[in-house]
Amino acid sequence: MSEGSASMIGAALKVSGLDVDYVAEGSSTQVLSGVGLELPQGETLGLVGESGSGKSTTIRAALRLLGDSARVRGSVEVCGTDVYGARPGALRKLRAEQVALIQQDPRNSLNPVRRIGPSMCERLVRVRGVDRATALDKAETMLTAVGIRNPGRCLRQFPHQLSGGMLQRVVIAAGLMADPRLILADEATSALDVSTQAEVLGLIAEQQRSRNLAVMFVTHDLHLAASMCDTVAVMHGGRVVESLAGRYLFDTAEDPYTRGLLQATPILGGTR
């Protein structure tokens, strides 16, 4: 998409010249260098690259979730808010109302000693002041929307009573509770089996279309990125080395690192 058309739609996420260093015991390690990304509303941006290339750090930096040892330079704008210039209250409001973060392991996203209902409703009750009964009604509606067949029962259960696929659906439903504009999915399906992964990806795509969501999707699966993402940004050594239209990822890659990743992708029916 051209810069002009992107600006007309409006960008859910804009990252410019993002550098991140971790400082410890007097030494500094740079983990991101000059990262630039733009995600228009309603589109999907994929981040691909080897482990340690900076994908998850980019997502955490976008929400200002890096630890005290991180030194950040550059600019990040999420849904029109300058993340690193925002006051604490504005930052909490942004995280609570505009963005949903879906992490790799859904079991680590939920409190194991709390039932699903209170976990899902906490954001609406504590941040928006919605009464608990109304929040539970919305939680049941959202669980139905993500394919949970008995949402009332699910709300009364604990995380350990649900399968990985159901938990990932719960986490997605919880993220959608506040009607966000942006979803940040950090390896959201890598812990799932292939059939459940396909169901969850279809669910995210369906919710994106119906709600005009912007989605940033971190994955190691290049075929998945090519089929699901409007744009794919390839990261290596903390830098974005190449950005390509998803449907042309396998045909137009020019950077040697990107070509190396593509050539390493196994193909069914190939020779040994």
Coordinates of C-alpha atoms in Angstrom, one line a residue:
M1 CA 0.0 0.0 0.0
S2 CA 1.3 3.5 -0.9
E3 CA 2.1 6.0 1.8
G4 CA -0.8 8.2 0.7
S5 CA -3.4 5.6 0.8
A6 CA -2.2 4.4 4.2
S7 CA -2.5 7.9 5.6
M8 CA -6.1 8.2 4.3
I9 CA -7.1 5.0 6.1
G10 CA -5.3 6.0 9.3
A11 CA -2.4 4.2 10.9
A12 CA -3.1 2.1 14.0
L13 CA 0.7 1.8 14.6
K14 CA 3.6 3.9 13.4
V15 CA 7.2 3.1 14.5
S16 CA 10.0 5.4 13.4
G17 CA 13.7 5.0 14.0
L18 CA 13.2 2.7 17.0
D19 CA 16.4 1.8 18.9
V20 CA 16.4 -0.3 22.1
D21 CA 19.5 -0.9 24.3
Y22 CA 19.6 -3.0 27.4
V23 CA 22.0 -1.6 30.0
A24 CA 23.4 -3.8 32.8
E25 CA 26.4 -3.5 35.0
G26 CA 27.8 -0.6 33.0
S27 CA 27.6 -2.3 29.6
S28 CA 25.0 -1.8 26.9
T29 CA 23.6 -4.3 24.4
Q30 CA 21.6 -3.0 21.4
V31 CA 18.6 -5.2 20.5
L32 CA 16.8 -3.0 18.1
S33 CA 18.3 -0.5 15.6
G34 CA 16.3 1.9 13.4
V35 CA 13.1 -0.1 13.2
G36 CA 10.4 1.5 11.1
L37 CA 6.9 0.1 10.6
E38 CA 3.5 1.3 9.7
L39 CA 0.2 -0.6 10.1
P40 CA -2.9 1.0 8.6
Q41 CA -6.3 0.4 10.3
G42 CA -7.9 -2.8 9.0
E43 CA -4.7 -4.4 7.7
T44 CA -2.4 -7.2 8.9
L45 CA 1.4 -6.7 9.3
G46 CA 3.5 -9.8 9.8
L47 CA 6.9 -9.8 11.6
V48 CA 9.1 -12.8 10.6
G49 CA 12.7 -13.7 11.3
E50 CA 14.8 -16.1 13.4
S51 CA 14.6 -16.3 17.2
G52 CA 16.4 -13.3 18.7
S53 CA 15.8 -11.0 15.7
G54 CA 13.8 -8.5 17.7
K55 CA 10.2 -9.4 16.9
S56 CA 8.8 -9.7 20.4
T57 CA 10.9 -6.8 21.6
T58 CA 9.3 -4.7 18.9
I59 CA 5.8 -5.6 20.2
R60 CA 6.7 -4.9 23.8
A61 CA 8.3 -1.6 22.9
A62 CA 5.2 -0.6 21.0
L63 CA 3.3 -0.8 24.3
R64 CA 6.1 0.5 26.5
L65 CA 6.4 -2.8 28.3
L66 CA 10.2 -3.1 28.4
G67 CA 11.9 -3.2 31.8
D68 CA 13.7 -0.4 33.5
S69 CA 17.1 -1.6 32.0
A70 CA 15.8 -0.7 28.5
R71 CA 16.9 2.6 26.9
V72 CA 14.5 3.5 24.0
R73 CA 15.1 6.1 21.3
G74 CA 12.8 6.9 18.3
S75 CA 9.1 7.3 18.2
V76 CA 6.1 4.9 18.6
E77 CA 2.5 6.1 17.9
V78 CA -0.4 3.7 18.7
C79 CA -3.9 4.8 17.7
G80 CA -2.8 8.4 17.6
T81 CA -1.1 8.4 21.0
D82 CA 2.7 9.1 21.4
V83 CA 3.5 6.0 23.6
Y84 CA 6.8 7.4 25.0
G85 CA 5.4 10.9 25.5
A86 CA 2.2 9.8 27.2
R87 CA 1.5 10.3 30.9
P88 CA 0.9 7.2 32.9
G89 CA -2.9 7.6 32.9
A90 CA -3.1 8.1 29.2
L91 CA -0.8 5.1 28.7
R92 CA -3.0 2.8 30.9
K93 CA -6.1 4.0 29.0
L94 CA -4.5 3.2 25.7
R95 CA -3.5 -0.3 26.8
A96 CA -6.9 -1.0 28.3
E97 CA -9.1 0.4 25.6
Q98 CA -7.3 0.5 22.2
V99 CA -4.9 -2.5 22.1
A100 CA -5.2 -6.3 22.7
L101 CA -2.1 -8.3 23.3
I102 CA -2.3 -12.0 22.6
Q103 CA 0.7 -13.9 23.8
Q104 CA 2.3 -17.2 22.8
D105 CA 1.1 -19.3 25.7
P106 CA -2.5 -18.6 26.8
R107 CA -1.9 -20.4 30.1
N108 CA 0.6 -17.7 31.1
S109 CA -1.9 -15.0 30.2
L110 CA -4.5 -16.0 32.7
N111 CA -4.4 -16.3 36.5
P112 CA -4.6 -20.0 37.3
V113 CA -6.5 -19.5 40.5
R114 CA -9.2 -17.3 39.0
R115 CA -12.2 -18.4 37.0
I116 CA -12.5 -17.3 33.4
G117 CA -15.4 -14.9 34.0
P118 CA -13.6 -12.6 36.5
S119 CA -10.4 -12.7 34.4
M120 CA -12.3 -11.6 31.3
C121 CA -14.3 -8.9 33.0
E122 CA -11.6 -7.3 35.0
R123 CA -10.7 -4.7 32.3
L124 CA -14.3 -3.5 31.9
V125 CA -15.1 -3.5 35.6
R126 CA -11.9 -1.8 36.9
V127 CA -11.0 0.4 34.0
R128 CA -14.3 1.4 32.5
G129 CA -16.5 1.1 35.6
V130 CA -18.9 -1.3 33.9
D131 CA -21.0 -3.2 36.4
R132 CA -20.2 -6.9 36.8
A133 CA -23.4 -8.3 35.5
T134 CA -23.1 -6.2 32.3
A135 CA -19.5 -7.3 31.9
L136 CA -20.4 -11.0 32.3
D137 CA -23.1 -10.6 29.7
K138 CA -20.6 -9.2 27.3
A139 CA -18.0 -11.9 28.1
E140 CA -20.6 -14.5 27.3
T141 CA -21.3 -12.8 24.0
M142 CA -17.6 -12.6 23.1
L143 CA -17.1 -16.3 24.0
T144 CA -19.9 -17.2 21.6
A145 CA -18.4 -15.0 18.9
V146 CA -15.1 -17.0 19.2
G147 CA -16.8 -20.3 18.9
I148 CA -17.1 -21.5 22.6
R149 CA -20.2 -23.7 22.5
N150 CA -21.2 -23.4 26.2
P151 CA -20.0 -19.9 27.2
G152 CA -21.8 -19.8 30.5
R153 CA -20.1 -23.0 31.7
C154 CA -16.7 -21.7 30.4
L155 CA -17.0 -18.5 32.5
R156 CA -17.3 -20.6 35.6
Q157 CA -14.3 -22.8 34.8
F158 CA -10.6 -22.4 35.7
P159 CA -7.8 -22.3 33.1
H160 CA -6.6 -25.8 33.8
Q161 CA -10.0 -27.2 32.9
L162 CA -9.8 -26.0 29.3
S163 CA -7.7 -27.2 26.4
G164 CA -5.0 -25.1 24.7
G165 CA -7.3 -24.3 21.8
M166 CA -10.2 -23.2 24.0
L167 CA -7.8 -21.1 26.2
Q168 CA -6.5 -19.3 23.1
R169 CA -10.1 -18.6 22.1
V170 CA -10.7 -17.2 25.6
V171 CA -7.6 -15.0 25.4
I172 CA -8.8 -13.6 22.1
A173 CA -12.3 -13.0 23.4
A174 CA -10.8 -11.3 26.5
G175 CA -8.8 -9.0 24.2
L176 CA -11.9 -8.1 22.2
M177 CA -13.9 -7.2 25.3
A178 CA -12.9 -3.5 25.2
D179 CA -13.5 -3.2 21.4
P180 CA -9.8 -2.5 20.6
R181 CA -8.5 -1.0 17.3
L182 CA -5.2 -3.0 17.3
I183 CA -4.3 -6.6 18.1
L184 CA -0.7 -7.5 18.8
A185 CA -0.4 -11.3 18.4
D186 CA 3.0 -12.6 19.5
E187 CA 3.4 -16.2 18.3
A188 CA -0.3 -16.6 19.2
T189 CA -0.7 -20.0 17.6
S190 CA 2.7 -21.6 17.8
A191 CA 1.8 -23.7 20.8
L192 CA -1.3 -25.2 19.1
D193 CA -1.7 -28.3 16.9
V194 CA -2.2 -27.7 13.2
S195 CA -6.0 -28.1 13.1
T196 CA -6.5 -25.9 16.1
Q197 CA -4.1 -23.3 14.7
A198 CA -6.1 -23.1 11.5
E199 CA -9.3 -22.5 13.5
V200 CA -7.8 -19.8 15.6
L201 CA -6.2 -18.0 12.6
G202 CA -9.6 -18.1 10.9
L203 CA -11.2 -16.7 14.0
I204 CA -8.7 -13.8 14.1
A205 CA -9.2 -13.1 10.4
E206 CA -13.0 -13.2 10.9
Q207 CA -12.9 -10.8 13.8
Q208 CA -10.6 -8.5 11.9
R209 CA -13.0 -8.2 9.0
S210 CA -16.1 -7.7 11.1
R211 CA -14.4 -5.1 13.4
N212 CA -12.0 -3.4 11.0
L213 CA -9.1 -4.3 13.3
A214 CA -5.4 -3.8 12.6
V215 CA -3.3 -6.9 13.4
M216 CA 0.4 -7.2 14.0
F217 CA 1.2 -10.9 13.7
V218 CA 4.6 -12.4 14.8
T219 CA 5.3 -15.8 13.4
H220 CA 8.1 -18.1 12.2
D221 CA 5.8 -19.6 9.5
L222 CA 6.6 -17.9 6.2
H223 CA 3.8 -19.5 4.3
L224 CA 1.3 -18.4 7.0
A225 CA 2.7 -14.9 6.9
A226 CA 2.4 -14.8 3.1
S227 CA -1.2 -16.0 3.1
M228 CA -2.5 -14.0 6.1
C229 CA -0.6 -10.7 6.0
D230 CA -1.0 -7.6 3.8
T231 CA 2.6 -6.7 4.5
V232 CA 5.5 -8.8 5.8
A233 CA 8.5 -7.2 7.6
V234 CA 11.5 -9.4 7.8
M235 CA 13.7 -8.8 10.9
H236 CA 17.3 -9.8 11.4
G237 CA 19.7 -8.7 14.1
G238 CA 17.3 -6.1 15.4
R239 CA 16.7 -4.5 12.1
V240 CA 13.9 -4.6 9.5
V241 CA 15.9 -5.8 6.4
E242 CA 13.0 -5.9 4.0
S243 CA 9.2 -5.2 3.8
L244 CA 7.1 -6.9 1.1
A245 CA 3.5 -7.4 0.2
G246 CA 2.5 -10.7 1.7
R247 CA 1.2 -12.3 -1.5
Y248 CA 4.5 -11.5 -3.3
L249 CA 6.7 -12.6 -0.4
F250 CA 8.1 -15.7 -2.1
D251 CA 8.4 -14.1 -5.6
T252 CA 9.9 -10.6 -5.0
A253 CA 12.3 -11.0 -2.0
E254 CA 15.7 -9.4 -2.7
D255 CA 17.5 -9.3 0.6
P256 CA 19.9 -12.2 1.0
Y257 CA 18.7 -13.0 4.5
T258 CA 15.0 -13.1 3.3
R259 CA 16.0 -15.3 0.4
G260 CA 17.9 -17.6 2.8
L261 CA 14.8 -17.9 5.1
L262 CA 12.6 -18.7 2.1
Q263 CA 15.0 -21.3 0.7
A264 CA 15.1 -23.0 4.2
T265 CA 11.3 -23.5 4.1
P266 CA 10.4 -27.2 3.7
I267 CA 8.2 -28.0 0.7
L268 CA 6.0 -31.1 0.5
G269 CA 7.0 -33.3 -2.4
G270 CA 10.5 -31.9 -2.7
T271 CA 13.6 -34.1 -3.1
R272 CA 15.6 -35.1 -0.1

